[in-house]
Amino acid sequence: MNYDVLIVGGGAAGFFAAIHIAEANPELKIAILEKGKEVLTKVRVSGGGRCNVTHAEFMPNELAKYYPRGERELKGPFHTFCSGDTIAFFEEKGVALKVEEDGRMFPVTDSSETIIDCFLKTTRRYGIDVLTGHAVKEISYSDVWQLTTGKGIFKGKKLLVATGSSPKVWKLVQALGHTIIPPVPSLFTFNISDRRIRDLPGLSTIASVKVLNTNLNTEGPVLITHWGLSGPAILKLSAWGARDLNRLDYKFKVKINWLYNSSTDDALVALRQVKENEGKKRVSSVNPFDIPKRLWFSVLEVAGVTEKMRWAEINKEQLILIAEQLTRAIFTVDGKSTFKEEFVTAGGIDLKEINFKTFESKIHKNLYFAGEVLNIDAVTGGFNFQNAWTGAFIAAKAISD
């Protein structure tokens, strides 16, 4: 079958590009080829089924800082199509978005089906062919692009690959002469088995975290889970340290300061003051730090201090131990867990081989890429989708011209 434009991948980037190509040039015959039985599966599970569409960061250079891989390359594209443009696109299609406290943006309906319905209705309206069960087995070029699937041969003047993290497609792209940066996991939680946090699942607090023997450190909300540690600070470390932590085989030590901006000496001074001023009071009745009660009691337990003890009974060694446990607690990480269903990889097509003014290949004319098929990934919060929308929009503009 012959088309003007072939798009491989029925996900966020593929649909967004197809719609923008059709809007810019309705005469073009467009097909989306999706290997699975369903399209937009990642959109469906994103944000716990609510679809974290984008992030309320509207300054292109600031937005780019959320991408461990792709920061430099995305600055220009974000000046062309940014989060504000994403909001405008969906609102024009009748999908209102809302901002949550942490900056994440969702459809007002809190349902990813709203986004999926929007895409499906729009592609139907423009007569875009959406073909499921079409796994691409071969890509070749001779005057036009030719794709071989289990259900036939498709020819197109222009080709956009938007398959996300697909090892099979990466192999096909590699056969065309592109370099693939080997993929490693990003956005994962740390598996830790430690009695200090064993009884604290569900507890969240602001802390600073450092991976020992590396330059990786951050601060922010840390969530204690049944498996170990998660939350924005941990996910950020996993994204920025994706390759380093992979090299360590996910076995390393982290140092946590539960008081995040206070030193051990600061903590010791505060503890001595409480011992001096509140000596007659029970330890359980005075928590001198802004940390959750359960965490405070866990720290006391490590120092051999019971809740019924009075402050005057705590000795010098115990005070030092409490201060150390509060500001430089060492935990051993042994493995990782995927963060919810949002499996993201660091890796993909080498960014040096892409023209970021058009998202076209520098190796082949009329070959374009968008989304996570490229070596671009972000921290959690709607940023990976924004990369998909931006790349798809710019590629669509170049293709329709």
XYZ file of C-alpha atoms in Angstrom:
401
model
C 0.000 0.000 0.000
C 1.238 3.473 -0.859
C 1.184 6.467 1.471
C 2.666 9.932 1.590
C 3.669 9.491 5.246
C 4.251 6.331 7.259
C 4.463 6.533 11.048
C 5.814 3.579 12.998
C 4.438 3.499 16.557
C 0.890 4.126 17.738
C 1.839 5.984 20.892
C 1.809 9.596 22.055
C 4.401 10.906 19.569
C 3.012 8.949 16.620
C -0.561 10.207 17.048
C 0.486 13.780 17.828
C 2.611 13.908 14.668
C -0.069 12.336 12.462
C -2.671 14.886 13.610
C -0.357 17.867 13.025
C 0.671 16.600 9.580
C -2.996 16.191 8.605
C -3.894 19.633 9.963
C -1.056 21.279 8.051
C -1.660 19.354 4.826
C -5.037 17.511 4.630
C -4.183 16.144 1.152
C -1.495 13.814 2.505
C -2.292 10.124 2.913
C -1.031 9.047 6.357
C -0.813 5.670 8.122
C 0.150 4.804 11.706
C 1.528 1.250 12.065
C 1.297 -0.194 15.576
C 2.659 -3.641 16.457
C 0.226 -4.250 19.353
C -3.481 -4.940 19.389
C -4.124 -1.547 20.962
C -2.755 1.949 20.470
C -1.749 4.542 23.096
C -1.144 1.915 25.818
C 1.448 4.050 27.645
C -0.905 7.020 27.610
C -3.545 4.794 29.223
C -1.392 3.834 32.246
C 0.455 7.148 32.688
C -0.074 8.951 35.987
C -1.964 6.012 37.468
C -4.497 6.083 34.636
C -4.951 9.868 34.807
C -2.323 10.726 32.122
C 0.274 13.258 33.250
C 0.117 15.241 29.981
C 2.818 17.838 30.661
C 4.333 20.045 33.380
C 3.585 23.657 34.259
C 7.106 24.860 33.458
C 6.758 27.398 30.653
C 10.367 28.624 30.256
C 12.115 26.524 27.564
C 15.601 26.648 29.155
C 14.210 25.742 32.591
C 12.089 22.936 31.126
C 15.161 21.437 29.435
C 16.861 21.018 32.839
C 14.524 18.106 33.649
C 16.152 15.907 30.974
C 19.271 13.984 32.085
C 19.754 13.045 28.415
C 18.630 15.643 25.893
C 18.910 18.854 27.939
C 21.177 20.675 25.482
C 19.408 19.400 22.363
C 15.866 20.238 23.542
C 16.431 23.925 24.358
C 15.894 24.989 20.734
C 12.867 22.724 20.118
C 11.208 23.932 23.344
C 11.420 27.503 22.012
C 9.361 26.253 19.054
C 6.834 24.087 20.939
C 6.659 24.173 24.754
C 4.241 23.140 27.497
C 2.012 26.165 26.876
C 1.558 25.011 23.264
C 0.595 21.542 24.525
C -2.102 23.065 26.742
C -3.394 25.166 23.814
C -3.543 22.094 21.523
C -5.647 20.062 23.948
C -7.914 22.969 24.883
C -8.576 23.627 21.201
C -9.659 19.967 20.956
C -12.008 20.396 23.940
C -9.710 18.812 26.550
C -9.177 21.124 29.529
C -6.081 20.520 31.680
C -5.448 21.342 35.347
C -2.264 21.968 37.343
C -1.541 20.078 40.567
C 0.547 21.465 43.440
C 3.750 19.820 42.208
C 3.325 21.273 38.697
C 2.090 18.093 37.007
C -0.771 18.637 34.565
C -3.687 16.267 33.994
C -6.980 16.377 32.099
C -9.703 17.894 34.301
C -11.534 14.547 33.998
C -8.616 12.751 35.752
C -8.874 10.064 33.074
C -6.367 9.110 30.391
C -9.324 7.930 28.284
C -10.066 11.631 27.649
C -6.697 12.007 25.890
C -7.085 8.699 24.021
C -10.617 9.606 22.832
C -9.320 12.993 21.663
C -6.590 11.353 19.557
C -8.817 8.622 18.102
C -11.623 11.029 17.170
C -9.192 13.454 15.541
C -7.378 10.776 13.501
C -10.764 9.438 12.304
C -11.858 12.935 11.325
C -8.733 13.414 9.203
C -8.965 9.960 7.618
C -5.635 8.796 9.063
C -5.263 5.002 8.809
C -4.521 3.469 12.225
C -3.342 -0.101 11.632
C -2.820 -2.374 14.662
C -1.064 -5.752 14.694
C 1.535 -4.438 12.227
C 4.973 -5.211 13.662
C 7.599 -3.799 11.297
C 10.123 -6.488 10.362
C 12.157 -4.653 7.762
C 12.860 -1.055 6.719
C 14.463 -0.273 3.374
C 14.789 2.708 1.032
C 14.711 2.914 -2.751
C 13.194 6.195 -3.974
C 10.566 5.684 -1.229
C 10.592 4.119 2.241
C 9.422 0.517 2.306
C 8.199 -1.196 5.472
C 7.577 -4.930 5.631
C 5.139 -6.168 8.289
C 3.543 -9.575 8.851
C 0.493 -8.255 7.018
C 2.039 -6.728 3.937
C 4.363 -4.129 2.425
C 3.836 -0.393 2.908
C 5.505 2.359 0.907
C 5.805 6.005 1.893
C 7.642 9.112 0.723
C 8.408 10.126 4.298
C 8.883 7.991 7.406
C 8.576 8.930 11.090
C 9.730 6.409 13.701
C 8.051 6.996 17.080
C 8.196 3.604 18.758
C 9.547 4.547 22.177
C 12.040 2.150 23.774
C 11.784 -0.728 21.281
C 14.892 -2.952 20.967
C 13.555 -4.529 17.741
C 13.060 -1.156 16.048
C 16.442 0.070 17.330
C 18.006 -2.921 15.505
C 16.223 -1.942 12.268
C 17.369 1.681 12.666
C 20.909 0.494 13.398
C 20.840 -1.474 10.132
C 20.153 1.849 8.383
C 23.454 3.202 9.744
C 22.323 4.913 12.959
C 24.181 4.496 16.258
C 22.163 3.146 19.191
C 23.226 4.080 22.729
C 22.553 0.848 24.711
C 19.438 1.244 26.891
C 19.530 1.060 30.690
C 16.603 1.557 33.111
C 15.732 5.018 34.423
C 13.057 6.105 36.947
C 13.281 3.284 39.475
C 13.055 2.916 43.240
C 15.810 1.624 45.548
C 15.402 -1.799 47.175
C 16.582 -1.636 50.806
C 16.067 -4.149 53.604
C 16.843 -2.345 56.869
C 15.228 -2.538 60.292
C 15.387 1.259 60.650
C 12.748 1.732 57.951
C 11.034 -1.675 57.979
C 8.004 -0.431 59.936
C 7.735 2.955 58.210
C 6.103 2.273 54.791
C 3.985 5.174 53.570
C 6.054 7.762 55.448
C 7.232 10.724 53.349
C 9.593 13.517 54.336
C 12.036 16.008 52.788
C 15.614 14.721 52.930
C 18.919 15.020 51.109
C 20.314 11.842 49.548
C 23.836 11.082 48.295
C 25.022 7.944 46.507
C 28.375 7.176 48.130
C 31.518 7.129 45.928
C 29.729 9.056 43.139
C 28.818 12.687 42.386
C 25.116 11.841 42.597
C 23.171 13.769 45.214
C 19.838 15.537 45.485
C 17.219 16.687 47.968
C 13.451 16.521 47.983
C 10.587 14.289 49.139
C 11.669 10.742 50.034
C 8.990 8.068 50.391
C 9.607 4.941 52.461
C 7.937 1.863 50.913
C 7.682 -1.851 51.731
C 10.633 -2.410 49.356
C 12.866 0.489 50.382
C 12.984 4.098 49.192
C 11.052 5.963 46.504
C 9.604 9.450 45.998
C 10.721 12.365 43.782
C 14.253 12.628 45.245
C 15.012 8.927 44.647
C 13.477 8.918 41.153
C 15.541 11.981 40.264
C 18.732 10.193 41.380
C 17.759 7.105 39.366
C 17.278 9.237 36.238
C 20.457 11.315 36.519
C 22.451 8.286 37.657
C 20.913 5.758 35.246
C 24.254 4.721 33.707
C 26.364 4.981 36.889
C 23.907 2.878 38.907
C 23.659 0.329 36.090
C 27.468 -0.016 36.157
C 27.223 -0.656 39.915
C 24.675 -3.420 39.172
C 22.232 -1.553 41.467
C 24.314 -2.428 44.531
C 25.550 0.678 46.353
C 25.253 2.717 49.542
C 23.294 5.930 50.062
C 23.770 8.523 52.785
C 20.558 10.202 53.932
C 20.215 13.417 55.893
C 16.670 13.392 57.273
C 17.223 17.028 58.346
C 18.382 17.820 54.743
C 19.807 21.292 55.474
C 21.279 20.721 58.960
C 24.688 19.236 59.789
C 25.499 16.632 62.453
C 26.910 19.431 64.633
C 23.668 21.434 64.235
C 21.640 18.391 65.290
C 23.909 17.768 68.283
C 23.563 21.381 69.475
C 19.762 21.132 69.255
C 19.726 17.796 71.117
C 21.959 19.133 73.924
C 19.683 22.144 74.334
C 16.621 19.922 74.698
C 18.452 17.698 77.213
C 19.399 20.794 79.212
C 16.054 22.601 79.026
C 13.595 19.699 78.984
C 15.505 17.131 81.074
C 12.476 16.111 83.166
C 10.239 15.506 80.141
C 9.836 12.166 78.431
C 11.631 11.824 75.111
C 8.313 10.904 73.431
C 6.803 14.290 74.315
C 9.535 16.457 72.702
C 10.570 16.124 69.049
C 12.981 19.022 68.353
C 13.100 18.363 64.596
C 10.643 18.811 61.759
C 10.458 15.114 60.865
C 7.565 12.626 61.144
C 7.001 11.135 64.595
C 7.450 7.525 63.418
C 10.822 8.348 61.860
C 11.919 10.167 65.025
C 11.054 7.138 67.186
C 12.911 4.827 64.774
C 16.044 6.984 65.121
C 15.730 6.917 68.926
C 15.374 3.135 68.891
C 18.679 2.737 66.982
C 20.356 4.757 69.770
C 18.782 2.516 72.430
C 16.483 5.296 73.671
C 12.963 4.234 74.656
C 9.928 6.524 74.414
C 9.467 6.400 78.198
C 12.979 7.596 78.999
C 13.440 11.174 80.138
C 15.792 13.508 78.302
C 18.080 13.762 81.350
C 18.703 9.984 81.134
C 20.176 10.109 77.616
C 23.963 9.865 77.701
C 26.551 11.649 75.543
C 27.154 8.650 73.219
C 23.432 8.284 72.578
C 23.097 11.989 71.694
C 25.933 11.638 69.165
C 24.357 8.483 67.694
C 20.960 10.217 67.326
C 22.603 13.203 65.602
C 24.460 10.885 63.213
C 21.365 8.799 62.419
C 19.461 11.997 61.678
C 22.048 13.554 59.368
C 24.186 10.805 57.864
C 22.352 7.496 57.988
C 23.939 4.958 55.622
C 21.647 2.480 53.831
C 22.652 -0.405 51.552
C 20.760 -0.598 48.264
C 20.433 -4.073 46.770
C 18.498 -3.909 43.514
C 15.770 -1.727 42.038
C 12.052 -1.807 41.280
C 10.230 -0.236 38.342
C 8.353 2.912 39.333
C 4.656 2.018 38.827
C 3.974 1.164 35.165
C 6.067 4.093 33.959
C 9.035 2.138 32.669
C 11.498 4.565 31.108
C 14.902 3.812 29.635
C 18.002 5.907 29.079
C 19.302 5.018 25.647
C 18.317 5.062 21.992
C 19.392 6.785 18.778
C 22.528 8.881 19.235
C 21.482 12.542 19.372
C 24.496 13.620 17.304
C 22.805 11.979 14.293
C 19.619 14.092 14.487
C 18.887 17.596 13.168
C 16.917 19.128 16.039
C 15.476 21.897 13.853
C 13.418 19.240 12.036
C 13.973 15.977 14.003
C 15.194 14.523 10.705
C 17.988 11.979 10.438
C 21.356 13.419 9.379
C 22.065 10.078 7.693
C 18.883 9.610 5.612
C 16.674 12.224 4.013
C 12.916 11.971 4.740
C 13.515 9.856 7.863
C 12.344 11.421 11.134
C 12.294 10.415 14.804
C 10.270 11.584 17.829
C 9.894 10.545 21.472
C 11.851 7.995 23.471
C 13.187 6.159 20.406
C 15.883 8.860 20.692
C 18.407 8.901 23.541
C 16.227 11.368 25.472
C 14.558 10.774 28.828
C 13.339 12.852 31.739
C 12.483 12.738 35.400
C 8.883 11.952 36.338
C 6.268 14.694 36.140
C 4.970 14.895 32.552
C 8.339 15.695 30.990
C 8.653 12.514 28.905
C 5.303 13.280 27.260
C 6.362 16.880 26.611
C 9.423 15.580 24.769
C 7.092 13.405 22.668
C 4.727 16.320 21.850
C 7.592 18.699 20.979
C 9.503 16.261 18.760
C 6.300 15.102 17.052
C 5.165 18.675 16.370
C 8.506 19.764 14.862
C 8.846 16.588 12.783
C 5.245 17.004 11.580
C 5.954 20.590 10.526
C 9.009 19.473 8.506
C 7.146 16.494 6.969
C 4.074 18.520 5.934
C 6.230 21.264 4.386
